[in-house]
Amino acid sequence: MNADLPANSADENLESDLENIRSVLGERDSGQPPQLLDTAVLNTARRELEDTGKTKRGRFSLRWLSAFATASVMILALGILVQQEQESVPVSNGDAEATLLQESAGKESAAESPQKRSMMKDHDQAPVTAASRSNEFKLQETASEAEQLNEEADETLPPEQWLQQILLLKSTQQEARLAEELAAFTAVYPDYPLPPELGD
Amino acid sequence: MRKQSDEDLMRAFAGGSIEAFEELYSRHRTALYRYVLRKAGDTSTANDLYQGAWEKVIRGRNKYRRSFPFRAWLYRVTYNHVMDYYRQARPAAETHPDELESEIPGPDKQTEIDIRILRLKRAIRRLPPEQKDVLLLKLESGLSLDEIAAVSGMKRETVKSRLRYAVDKLKKSLREAELRSNHER
């Protein structure tokens, strides 16, 4: 009957006695829990499972919400950082490019016009917020500005050089440009003596 | 379909299956109730203890380790619950043997079997607590010696010797009661 008891006579007697006792006790005693008790226990189990389910759902939503908030803040912070970096890098590059172009332009022109100086000054003092334009746009703008400065430098050549160019126009018989350049020259240098070839 | 083990059912219940618990409960309800009833002595206390024990099982479902036999765990929880009850609220007065004798009606009202049952119950109640625990776990719940050892925290050999002492005492007291009864007649 019970495998855990060794099979000697004493243990067999014990098993037999236990069986007798069990049979006597079981004759009148049903030993069943009342139905109400069964219902109460099963209801407790159901309630516990329901409560746990609610708690788990509640905890999950809270955890999800806090994780979402943390992720949002981090993404926002990263976005701001990246944007700031993008804004600061073109400014320095643009300035360097402009400086180089200005230097080359300065070499070509011996005398800077007041207009050019003023433009250079404006460019140097340009607020950092203006650098929020794109890098490409800034480079184009700087290049065109340099071209303009070069043209201006050409227009305001030293009188000897300018006169040589005018003489060159005369020798190539470009009468229209010759007249324009000569008028411009006399406007800039009204007291400068003109060579005899241009005198008449 | 293969019958699921108690351990699997308990795991499923911990995972949220009420059906698993219903199956588990139907398997153990009778034996556990008989054990508690015999231990408590009266139906009212037994009902409270029985319900309380199951509530502890339900609430402790996540603490249950599958490596431990479920039946031993169930009776350990119940055993501790009953012990706590008697430690905290020891019954106002333990039933006196003379009162028990008066429970037995006269021969004209009861059959021979009823008298034997009542005498046996009385003899069990009079056993020392440690012997009574072992006997009830064996008799009412059908636990093995190893399971009783796991439930009560005793060694297997201790369980076996206490069981033997308990049975010997029951036999002796029943024999004495029968002799007394025969003498009175």
Coordinates of C-alpha atoms in Angstrom, one line a residue:
Chain A
M1 CA 0.0 0.0 0.0
N2 CA 2.6 2.5 1.1
A3 CA 5.8 2.0 -0.7
D4 CA 7.8 4.3 1.6
L5 CA 7.5 1.9 4.5
P6 CA 10.0 -1.0 4.5
A7 CA 8.3 -4.4 4.1
N8 CA 9.1 -6.0 7.5
S9 CA 6.5 -7.4 9.9
A10 CA 6.5 -4.3 12.2
D11 CA 5.9 -2.0 9.3
E12 CA 3.3 -4.2 7.8
N13 CA 1.5 -4.2 11.2
L14 CA 1.7 -0.4 11.2
E15 CA 0.2 -0.2 7.8
S16 CA -2.5 -2.6 8.7
D17 CA -3.4 -0.7 11.9
L18 CA -3.4 2.6 10.0
E19 CA -5.8 1.0 7.4
N20 CA -8.1 -0.1 10.2
I21 CA -8.2 3.3 11.8
R22 CA -8.8 4.9 8.4
S23 CA -11.7 2.6 7.6
V24 CA -13.3 3.2 11.0
L25 CA -13.0 7.0 10.7
G26 CA -14.3 7.0 7.2
E27 CA -17.4 5.0 7.9
R28 CA -19.6 7.9 9.0
D29 CA -17.3 10.9 8.2
S30 CA -17.8 12.3 4.7
G31 CA -15.1 14.9 5.4
Q32 CA -16.2 17.1 2.5
P33 CA -15.9 20.9 2.8
P34 CA -19.2 22.7 2.6
Q35 CA -20.2 24.0 -0.8
L36 CA -20.2 27.5 0.4
L37 CA -16.6 27.1 1.5
D38 CA -15.6 25.8 -2.0
T39 CA -17.3 28.8 -3.6
A40 CA -15.5 31.2 -1.2
V41 CA -12.1 29.7 -2.0
L42 CA -12.7 29.7 -5.7
N43 CA -14.0 33.3 -5.6
T44 CA -10.9 34.4 -3.7
A45 CA -8.7 32.8 -6.4
R46 CA -10.7 34.6 -9.2
R47 CA -10.5 37.9 -7.4
E48 CA -6.8 37.6 -6.8
L49 CA -6.1 36.9 -10.5
E50 CA -8.3 39.8 -11.6
D51 CA -6.6 42.2 -9.1
T52 CA -3.2 41.0 -10.3
G53 CA -4.2 41.5 -13.9
K54 CA -5.3 45.1 -13.2
T55 CA -2.1 45.8 -11.3
K56 CA 0.0 44.5 -14.1
R57 CA -1.8 46.6 -16.7
G58 CA -1.5 49.6 -14.5
R59 CA 2.2 49.2 -13.9
F60 CA 2.8 48.6 -17.6
S61 CA 1.0 51.8 -18.7
L62 CA 2.9 53.8 -16.1
R63 CA 6.2 52.2 -17.2
W64 CA 5.4 52.9 -20.8
L65 CA 4.5 56.5 -20.1
S66 CA 7.7 57.3 -18.2
A67 CA 9.8 55.5 -20.9
F68 CA 8.1 57.5 -23.6
A69 CA 8.6 60.8 -21.8
T70 CA 12.3 60.0 -21.2
A71 CA 12.8 59.1 -24.9
S72 CA 11.0 62.3 -26.0
V73 CA 13.2 64.5 -23.9
M74 CA 16.4 62.8 -25.1
I75 CA 15.4 63.1 -28.8
L76 CA 14.5 66.8 -28.3
A77 CA 17.9 67.4 -26.6
L78 CA 19.8 65.6 -29.3
G79 CA 17.9 67.5 -32.0
I80 CA 18.8 70.8 -30.4
L81 CA 22.5 69.8 -30.2
V82 CA 22.6 68.7 -33.8
Q83 CA 20.9 71.9 -35.0
Q84 CA 23.4 74.1 -33.0
E85 CA 26.3 72.2 -34.5
Q86 CA 24.9 72.6 -38.0
E87 CA 24.5 76.3 -37.5
S88 CA 28.0 76.9 -36.0
V89 CA 30.0 75.0 -38.6
P90 CA 29.0 76.9 -41.7
V91 CA 29.6 80.2 -40.0
S92 CA 33.3 79.5 -39.4
N93 CA 33.8 78.0 -42.9
G94 CA 32.1 80.9 -44.6
D95 CA 34.2 83.4 -42.7
A96 CA 37.4 81.6 -43.7
E97 CA 36.3 81.5 -47.3
A98 CA 35.4 85.1 -47.3
T99 CA 38.7 86.1 -45.7
L100 CA 40.7 84.2 -48.3
L101 CA 38.8 85.8 -51.1
Q102 CA 39.1 89.2 -49.6
E103 CA 42.9 88.7 -49.2
S104 CA 43.2 87.7 -52.9
A105 CA 41.1 90.6 -53.9
G106 CA 43.2 92.9 -51.7
K107 CA 46.4 91.7 -53.4
E108 CA 44.9 92.5 -56.8
S109 CA 43.9 96.0 -55.9
A110 CA 46.4 98.3 -54.4
A111 CA 43.9 100.8 -53.3
E112 CA 40.7 99.9 -51.6
S113 CA 37.7 102.0 -52.3
P114 CA 35.7 103.4 -49.3
Q115 CA 32.7 101.4 -50.6
K116 CA 34.7 98.2 -50.5
R117 CA 36.0 98.9 -47.0
S118 CA 32.5 99.6 -45.8
M119 CA 31.3 96.3 -47.3
M120 CA 34.2 94.4 -45.7
K121 CA 33.5 96.0 -42.4
D122 CA 29.8 95.0 -42.7
H123 CA 30.8 91.5 -43.6
D124 CA 33.1 91.2 -40.6
Q125 CA 30.5 92.6 -38.2
A126 CA 27.7 90.5 -39.6
P127 CA 25.9 88.9 -36.7
V128 CA 26.1 85.2 -36.1
T129 CA 22.4 84.8 -36.6
A130 CA 22.9 85.7 -40.3
A131 CA 25.0 82.6 -40.6
S132 CA 21.9 80.4 -40.2
R133 CA 21.7 80.4 -44.0
S134 CA 22.9 77.2 -45.7
N135 CA 26.6 76.7 -46.3
E136 CA 26.2 76.6 -50.1
F137 CA 24.2 79.8 -50.2
K138 CA 26.8 81.5 -48.1
L139 CA 29.7 80.4 -50.3
Q140 CA 27.8 81.7 -53.4
E141 CA 27.1 84.9 -51.8
T142 CA 30.7 85.4 -50.7
A143 CA 32.0 84.6 -54.2
S144 CA 29.7 87.1 -55.9
E145 CA 30.7 89.7 -53.3
A146 CA 34.4 89.1 -54.1
E147 CA 33.7 89.4 -57.9
Q148 CA 31.9 92.7 -57.2
L149 CA 34.9 93.9 -55.2
N150 CA 37.3 92.9 -58.0
E151 CA 35.2 94.9 -60.5
E152 CA 35.3 97.8 -58.2
A153 CA 39.0 97.4 -57.8
D154 CA 39.3 97.4 -61.6
E155 CA 37.3 100.6 -61.8
T156 CA 39.5 102.4 -59.4
L157 CA 42.9 101.4 -60.9
P158 CA 45.8 103.8 -60.3
P159 CA 45.7 106.6 -62.8
E160 CA 48.8 105.4 -64.8
Q161 CA 47.4 101.9 -65.2
W162 CA 44.0 103.2 -65.9
L163 CA 45.3 105.5 -68.6
Q164 CA 47.2 102.6 -70.2
Q165 CA 44.0 100.7 -70.4
I166 CA 42.3 103.7 -72.0
L167 CA 45.0 104.0 -74.5
L168 CA 44.7 100.3 -75.3
L169 CA 41.0 100.9 -76.0
K170 CA 41.9 103.8 -78.3
S171 CA 44.5 101.7 -80.2
T172 CA 41.9 99.0 -80.7
Q173 CA 39.4 101.6 -81.8
Q174 CA 36.8 100.8 -79.2
E175 CA 35.4 104.2 -79.3
A176 CA 32.3 103.7 -77.2
R177 CA 34.2 102.1 -74.3
L178 CA 37.0 104.6 -74.7
A179 CA 34.6 107.5 -74.2
E180 CA 33.0 105.8 -71.1
E181 CA 36.3 105.0 -69.5
L182 CA 37.7 108.5 -70.2
A183 CA 34.7 110.1 -68.7
A184 CA 35.0 107.9 -65.6
F185 CA 38.7 108.6 -65.3
T186 CA 38.3 112.4 -65.5
A187 CA 35.5 112.1 -62.9
V188 CA 37.7 110.2 -60.5
Y189 CA 40.9 112.1 -61.2
P190 CA 39.8 115.5 -62.5
D191 CA 43.2 117.2 -62.1
Y192 CA 45.4 114.4 -63.5
P193 CA 47.1 115.5 -66.7
L194 CA 45.9 113.4 -69.7
P195 CA 48.5 112.1 -72.2
P196 CA 48.7 114.0 -75.5
E197 CA 47.2 111.0 -77.4
L198 CA 43.9 111.5 -75.4
G199 CA 44.2 115.3 -75.3
D200 CA 41.8 116.0 -78.2
Chain B
M1 CA -5.0 13.6 -22.9
R2 CA -2.2 13.4 -20.3
K3 CA -3.1 14.4 -16.8
Q4 CA -1.3 17.5 -15.8
S5 CA 0.8 17.3 -12.6
D6 CA 0.0 19.4 -9.6
E7 CA 3.2 21.4 -10.1
D8 CA 2.2 22.2 -13.7
L9 CA -1.2 23.3 -12.6
M10 CA 0.2 25.5 -9.9
R11 CA 2.5 27.1 -12.4
A12 CA -0.4 27.7 -14.8
F13 CA -2.4 29.2 -11.9
A14 CA 0.5 31.6 -11.1
G15 CA 0.4 32.5 -14.8
G16 CA -3.2 33.5 -14.5
S17 CA -5.3 30.3 -15.3
I18 CA -8.3 30.0 -13.0
E19 CA -9.1 26.6 -14.6
A20 CA -5.8 25.3 -13.4
F21 CA -6.6 26.3 -9.8
E22 CA -10.1 24.8 -10.0
E23 CA -8.5 21.5 -11.0
L24 CA -5.9 21.7 -8.3
Y25 CA -8.6 22.6 -5.7
S26 CA -10.8 19.7 -6.7
R27 CA -7.9 17.3 -6.4
H28 CA -7.0 18.3 -2.8
R29 CA -10.1 19.8 -1.2
T30 CA -11.4 16.6 0.5
A31 CA -8.1 15.4 1.9
L32 CA -7.1 18.9 3.1
Y33 CA -10.4 19.5 4.7
R34 CA -10.4 16.2 6.6
Y35 CA -6.9 17.0 7.9
V36 CA -7.9 20.4 9.1
L37 CA -11.2 19.2 10.5
R38 CA -9.5 16.5 12.5
K39 CA -6.8 18.9 13.6
A40 CA -9.2 21.7 14.7
G41 CA -11.7 19.4 16.3
D42 CA -14.7 21.5 15.5
T43 CA -16.3 22.4 12.1
S44 CA -16.4 26.1 12.6
T45 CA -12.7 26.5 13.4
A46 CA -11.9 23.9 10.7
N47 CA -13.8 25.9 8.1
D48 CA -11.9 29.1 9.0
L49 CA -8.6 27.4 9.0
Y50 CA -9.3 25.6 5.7
Q51 CA -10.3 28.8 4.0
G52 CA -7.4 30.7 5.4
A53 CA -4.9 28.0 4.3
W54 CA -6.2 28.2 0.7
E55 CA -6.0 31.9 0.8
K56 CA -2.4 31.7 1.7
V57 CA -1.8 29.2 -1.1
I58 CA -3.6 31.6 -3.6
R59 CA -1.6 34.6 -2.4
G60 CA 1.7 32.7 -2.3
R61 CA 1.3 31.3 -5.8
N62 CA 4.3 33.3 -7.1
K63 CA 6.5 32.1 -4.3
Y64 CA 5.9 28.5 -5.1
R65 CA 8.9 26.7 -6.6
R66 CA 8.2 24.0 -9.0
S67 CA 11.0 21.8 -7.7
F68 CA 9.1 21.4 -4.4
P69 CA 6.3 18.8 -4.6
F70 CA 3.0 20.7 -4.6
R71 CA 1.2 18.5 -2.2
A72 CA 4.0 18.8 0.4
W73 CA 3.9 22.6 -0.1
L74 CA 0.1 22.8 0.3
Y75 CA 0.2 20.9 3.5
R76 CA 3.2 22.8 4.8
V77 CA 1.3 26.1 4.2
T78 CA -1.7 24.6 5.9
Y79 CA 0.3 23.1 8.8
N80 CA 2.0 26.5 9.5
H81 CA -1.3 28.3 9.2
V82 CA -2.9 26.0 11.8
M83 CA 0.1 26.3 14.0
D84 CA 0.0 30.1 13.8
Y85 CA -3.7 30.0 14.7
Y86 CA -3.1 27.9 17.8
R87 CA -0.1 30.0 18.8
Q88 CA -2.0 33.2 18.6
A89 CA -5.4 32.2 19.8
R90 CA -5.0 29.1 21.8
P91 CA -8.5 27.6 22.4
A92 CA -10.0 28.9 25.6
A93 CA -10.2 25.5 27.1
E94 CA -9.2 22.2 25.6
T95 CA -11.9 19.6 25.7
H96 CA -11.7 17.5 28.8
P97 CA -11.6 13.8 28.3
D98 CA -14.7 13.5 30.6
E99 CA -16.6 15.8 28.3
L100 CA -15.7 13.6 25.4
E101 CA -16.9 10.6 27.2
S102 CA -20.3 12.3 27.5
E103 CA -20.4 12.8 23.8
I104 CA -21.0 9.1 23.4
P105 CA -24.7 8.4 23.6
G106 CA -26.2 5.4 25.2
P107 CA -26.2 2.1 23.4
D108 CA -29.9 2.4 22.6
K109 CA -29.3 5.5 20.5
Q110 CA -26.1 4.6 18.7
T111 CA -24.8 1.7 16.8
E112 CA -21.6 -0.1 17.7
I113 CA -19.8 1.6 14.7
D114 CA -20.7 5.1 15.9
I115 CA -19.4 4.4 19.3
R116 CA -16.1 3.1 17.8
I117 CA -15.8 6.2 15.7
L118 CA -16.3 8.5 18.6
R119 CA -13.9 6.6 20.8
L120 CA -11.3 6.8 18.0
K121 CA -11.7 10.5 17.6
R122 CA -11.4 11.0 21.3
A123 CA -8.2 9.0 21.4
I124 CA -6.7 11.0 18.5
R125 CA -7.5 14.2 20.3
R126 CA -5.7 13.0 23.3
L127 CA -2.5 12.2 21.4
P128 CA 0.6 14.5 22.0
P129 CA 0.5 17.3 19.3
E130 CA 3.6 16.1 17.5
Q131 CA 2.2 12.6 17.2
K132 CA -1.2 13.8 16.3
D133 CA 0.2 16.0 13.4
V134 CA 2.1 13.1 11.9
L135 CA -0.9 10.7 12.2
L136 CA -3.4 13.1 10.7
L137 CA -1.1 13.9 7.7
K138 CA -0.8 10.2 7.1
L139 CA -4.3 9.1 7.9
E140 CA -6.4 11.9 6.5
S141 CA -4.3 13.2 3.7
G142 CA -2.4 10.1 2.7
L143 CA 1.0 11.9 2.6
S144 CA 4.1 9.8 2.3
L145 CA 6.7 9.8 5.1
D146 CA 8.9 12.0 2.9
E147 CA 6.1 14.5 2.4
I148 CA 5.2 14.5 6.1
A149 CA 8.9 15.1 6.8
A150 CA 8.9 18.1 4.3
V151 CA 5.7 19.5 5.8
S152 CA 6.6 19.2 9.4
G153 CA 10.3 19.9 9.1
M154 CA 11.2 16.6 10.8
K155 CA 13.5 13.8 9.7
R156 CA 11.9 10.9 7.9
E157 CA 12.9 8.4 10.7
T158 CA 11.4 10.7 13.3
V159 CA 8.2 10.9 11.4
K160 CA 8.1 7.1 11.2
S161 CA 8.7 6.5 14.9
R162 CA 6.1 9.1 15.9
L163 CA 3.6 7.5 13.6
R164 CA 4.3 4.2 15.3
Y165 CA 3.9 5.6 18.8
A166 CA 0.7 7.3 17.7
V167 CA -0.8 4.1 16.4
D168 CA 0.2 2.1 19.4
K169 CA -1.4 4.6 21.7
L170 CA -4.6 4.6 19.7
K171 CA -4.8 0.8 19.8
K172 CA -4.1 0.8 23.5
S173 CA -6.7 3.4 24.4
L174 CA -9.3 1.7 22.2
R175 CA -8.7 -1.6 23.9
E176 CA -9.0 0.0 27.3
A177 CA -12.2 1.7 26.3
E178 CA -13.7 -1.5 25.1
L179 CA -12.7 -3.3 28.2
R180 CA -14.2 -0.6 30.4
S181 CA -17.4 -0.8 28.3
N182 CA -17.6 -4.5 28.6
H183 CA -17.0 -4.3 32.4
E184 CA -19.8 -1.7 32.8
R185 CA -22.2 -4.0 31.0

